[in-house]
Amino acid sequence: MLSRKRNHNSLFAHSKSYIQKYCHIKINVKMSLKYLI
């Protein structure tokens, strides 16, 4: 039970960091597009 919970927490943290990375890339693309236009 405990190990399962720890596994879930690490998975959640990994997905959270992935989402943050994705949002960061999206913002960078938006800004570069704004500068190009």
PDB file of N, CA and C in Angstrom:
ATOM      1  N   MET A   1       0.836  -1.207   0.000  1.00  0.00           N
ATOM      2  CA  MET A   1       0.000   0.000   0.000  1.00  0.00           C
ATOM      3  C   MET A   1       0.873   1.259   0.000  1.00  0.00           C
ATOM      4  N   LEU A   2       1.863   1.275   0.885  1.00  0.00           N
ATOM      5  CA  LEU A   2       2.725   2.454   0.980  1.00  0.00           C
ATOM      6  C   LEU A   2       3.546   2.635  -0.289  1.00  0.00           C
ATOM      7  N   SER A   3       4.135   1.531  -0.763  1.00  0.00           N
ATOM      8  CA  SER A   3       4.970   1.625  -1.968  1.00  0.00           C
ATOM      9  C   SER A   3       4.119   2.056  -3.163  1.00  0.00           C
ATOM     10  N   ARG A   4       2.868   1.594  -3.188  1.00  0.00           N
ATOM     11  CA  ARG A   4       1.985   1.966  -4.292  1.00  0.00           C
ATOM     12  C   ARG A   4       1.711   3.458  -4.264  1.00  0.00           C
ATOM     13  N   LYS A   5       1.496   3.982  -3.065  1.00  0.00           N
ATOM     14  CA  LYS A   5       1.219   5.418  -2.923  1.00  0.00           C
ATOM     15  C   LYS A   5       2.433   6.238  -3.354  1.00  0.00           C
ATOM     16  N   ARG A   6       3.620   5.791  -2.956  1.00  0.00           N
ATOM     17  CA  ARG A   6       4.847   6.504  -3.315  1.00  0.00           C
ATOM     18  C   ARG A   6       5.013   6.491  -4.835  1.00  0.00           C
ATOM     19  N   ASN A   7       4.712   5.352  -5.456  1.00  0.00           N
ATOM     20  CA  ASN A   7       4.796   5.234  -6.904  1.00  0.00           C
ATOM     21  C   ASN A   7       3.860   6.231  -7.561  1.00  0.00           C
ATOM     22  N   HIS A   8       2.645   6.326  -7.057  1.00  0.00           N
ATOM     23  CA  HIS A   8       1.650   7.242  -7.615  1.00  0.00           C
ATOM     24  C   HIS A   8       2.118   8.683  -7.467  1.00  0.00           C
ATOM     25  N   ASN A   9       2.705   8.998  -6.321  1.00  0.00           N
ATOM     26  CA  ASN A   9       3.176  10.363  -6.082  1.00  0.00           C
ATOM     27  C   ASN A   9       4.283  10.739  -7.064  1.00  0.00           C
ATOM     28  N   SER A  10       5.210   9.823  -7.301  1.00  0.00           N
ATOM     29  CA  SER A  10       6.312  10.119  -8.221  1.00  0.00           C
ATOM     30  C   SER A  10       5.769  10.280  -9.636  1.00  0.00           C
ATOM     31  N   LEU A  11       4.783   9.472  -9.990  1.00  0.00           N
ATOM     32  CA  LEU A  11       4.174   9.568 -11.318  1.00  0.00           C
ATOM     33  C   LEU A  11       3.466  10.901 -11.463  1.00  0.00           C
ATOM     34  N   PHE A  12       2.761  11.309 -10.413  1.00  0.00           N
ATOM     35  CA  PHE A  12       2.046  12.587 -10.432  1.00  0.00           C
ATOM     36  C   PHE A  12       3.025  13.745 -10.571  1.00  0.00           C
ATOM     37  N   ALA A  13       4.124  13.684  -9.837  1.00  0.00           N
ATOM     38  CA  ALA A  13       5.130  14.748  -9.900  1.00  0.00           C
ATOM     39  C   ALA A  13       5.742  14.797 -11.295  1.00  0.00           C
ATOM     40  N   HIS A  14       5.974  13.639 -11.894  1.00  0.00           N
ATOM     41  CA  HIS A  14       6.566  13.581 -13.234  1.00  0.00           C
ATOM     42  C   HIS A  14       5.621  14.217 -14.246  1.00  0.00           C
ATOM     43  N   SER A  15       4.331  13.875 -14.175  1.00  0.00           N
ATOM     44  CA  SER A  15       3.364  14.436 -15.123  1.00  0.00           C
ATOM     45  C   SER A  15       3.227  15.934 -14.906  1.00  0.00           C
ATOM     46  N   LYS A  16       3.319  16.370 -13.651  1.00  0.00           N
ATOM     47  CA  LYS A  16       3.211  17.798 -13.342  1.00  0.00           C
ATOM     48  C   LYS A  16       4.367  18.563 -13.980  1.00  0.00           C
ATOM     49  N   SER A  17       5.577  18.031 -13.847  1.00  0.00           N
ATOM     50  CA  SER A  17       6.751  18.696 -14.423  1.00  0.00           C
ATOM     51  C   SER A  17       6.656  18.689 -15.942  1.00  0.00           C
ATOM     52  N   TYR A  18       6.087  17.613 -16.502  1.00  0.00           N
ATOM     53  CA  TYR A  18       5.931  17.528 -17.961  1.00  0.00           C
ATOM     54  C   TYR A  18       4.958  18.590 -18.444  1.00  0.00           C
ATOM     55  N   ILE A  19       3.856  18.767 -17.698  1.00  0.00           N
ATOM     56  CA  ILE A  19       2.859  19.784 -18.064  1.00  0.00           C
ATOM     57  C   ILE A  19       3.483  21.172 -17.981  1.00  0.00           C
ATOM     58  N   GLN A  20       4.269  21.424 -16.935  1.00  0.00           N
ATOM     59  CA  GLN A  20       4.920  22.731 -16.778  1.00  0.00           C
ATOM     60  C   GLN A  20       5.872  22.985 -17.941  1.00  0.00           C
ATOM     61  N   LYS A  21       6.622  21.950 -18.327  1.00  0.00           N
ATOM     62  CA  LYS A  21       7.557  22.069 -19.446  1.00  0.00           C
ATOM     63  C   LYS A  21       6.792  22.386 -20.725  1.00  0.00           C
ATOM     64  N   TYR A  22       5.677  21.680 -20.931  1.00  0.00           N
ATOM     65  CA  TYR A  22       4.875  21.867 -22.138  1.00  0.00           C
ATOM     66  C   TYR A  22       4.321  23.284 -22.193  1.00  0.00           C
ATOM     67  N   CYS A  23       3.808  23.768 -21.063  1.00  0.00           N
ATOM     68  CA  CYS A  23       3.260  25.133 -21.003  1.00  0.00           C
ATOM     69  C   CYS A  23       4.367  26.139 -21.302  1.00  0.00           C
ATOM     70  N   HIS A  24       5.561  25.894 -20.778  1.00  0.00           N
ATOM     71  CA  HIS A  24       6.694  26.795 -20.987  1.00  0.00           C
ATOM     72  C   HIS A  24       7.039  26.871 -22.476  1.00  0.00           C
ATOM     73  N   ILE A  25       7.054  25.718 -23.141  1.00  0.00           N
ATOM     74  CA  ILE A  25       7.366  25.677 -24.578  1.00  0.00           C
ATOM     75  C   ILE A  25       6.277  26.405 -25.355  1.00  0.00           C
ATOM     76  N   LYS A  26       5.014  26.203 -24.960  1.00  0.00           N
ATOM     77  CA  LYS A  26       3.901  26.858 -25.645  1.00  0.00           C
ATOM     78  C   LYS A  26       4.025  28.372 -25.550  1.00  0.00           C
ATOM     79  N   ILE A  27       4.377  28.860 -24.367  1.00  0.00           N
ATOM     80  CA  ILE A  27       4.526  30.308 -24.157  1.00  0.00           C
ATOM     81  C   ILE A  27       5.685  30.827 -25.006  1.00  0.00           C
ATOM     82  N   ASN A  28       6.783  30.081 -25.050  1.00  0.00           N
ATOM     83  CA  ASN A  28       7.945  30.496 -25.850  1.00  0.00           C
ATOM     84  C   ASN A  28       7.579  30.598 -27.322  1.00  0.00           C
ATOM     85  N   VAL A  29       6.824  29.637 -27.823  1.00  0.00           N
ATOM     86  CA  VAL A  29       6.416  29.646 -29.233  1.00  0.00           C
ATOM     87  C   VAL A  29       5.518  30.842 -29.497  1.00  0.00           C
ATOM     88  N   LYS A  30       4.593  31.100 -28.580  1.00  0.00           N
ATOM     89  CA  LYS A  30       3.674  32.241 -28.729  1.00  0.00           C
ATOM     90  C   LYS A  30       4.456  33.547 -28.798  1.00  0.00           C
ATOM     91  N   MET A  31       5.431  33.707 -27.912  1.00  0.00           N
ATOM     92  CA  MET A  31       6.212  34.940 -27.865  1.00  0.00           C
ATOM     93  C   MET A  31       7.040  35.104 -29.140  1.00  0.00           C
ATOM     94  N   SER A  32       7.668  34.036 -29.591  1.00  0.00           N
ATOM     95  CA  SER A  32       8.487  34.125 -30.807  1.00  0.00           C
ATOM     96  C   SER A  32       7.606  34.442 -32.011  1.00  0.00           C
ATOM     97  N   LEU A  33       6.401  33.904 -32.047  1.00  0.00           N
ATOM     98  CA  LEU A  33       5.482  34.201 -33.152  1.00  0.00           C
ATOM     99  C   LEU A  33       5.100  35.674 -33.121  1.00  0.00           C
ATOM    100  N   LYS A  34       4.882  36.182 -31.916  1.00  0.00           N
ATOM    101  CA  LYS A  34       4.499  37.591 -31.766  1.00  0.00           C
ATOM    102  C   LYS A  34       5.621  38.496 -32.284  1.00  0.00           C
ATOM    103  N   TYR A  35       6.873  38.101 -32.011  1.00  0.00           N
ATOM    104  CA  TYR A  35       8.013  38.913 -32.456  1.00  0.00           C
ATOM    105  C   TYR A  35       8.201  38.825 -33.969  1.00  0.00           C
ATOM    106  N   LEU A  36       7.864  37.677 -34.546  1.00  0.00           N
ATOM    107  CA  LEU A  36       8.048  37.491 -35.996  1.00  0.00           C
ATOM    108  C   LEU A  36       7.055  38.327 -36.791  1.00  0.00           C
ATOM    109  N   ILE A  37       5.834  38.441 -36.269  1.00  0.00           N
ATOM    110  CA  ILE A  37       4.791  39.173 -37.001  1.00  0.00           C
ATOM    111  C   ILE A  37       5.065  40.671 -36.946  1.00  0.00           C
TER     112      ILE A  37
END
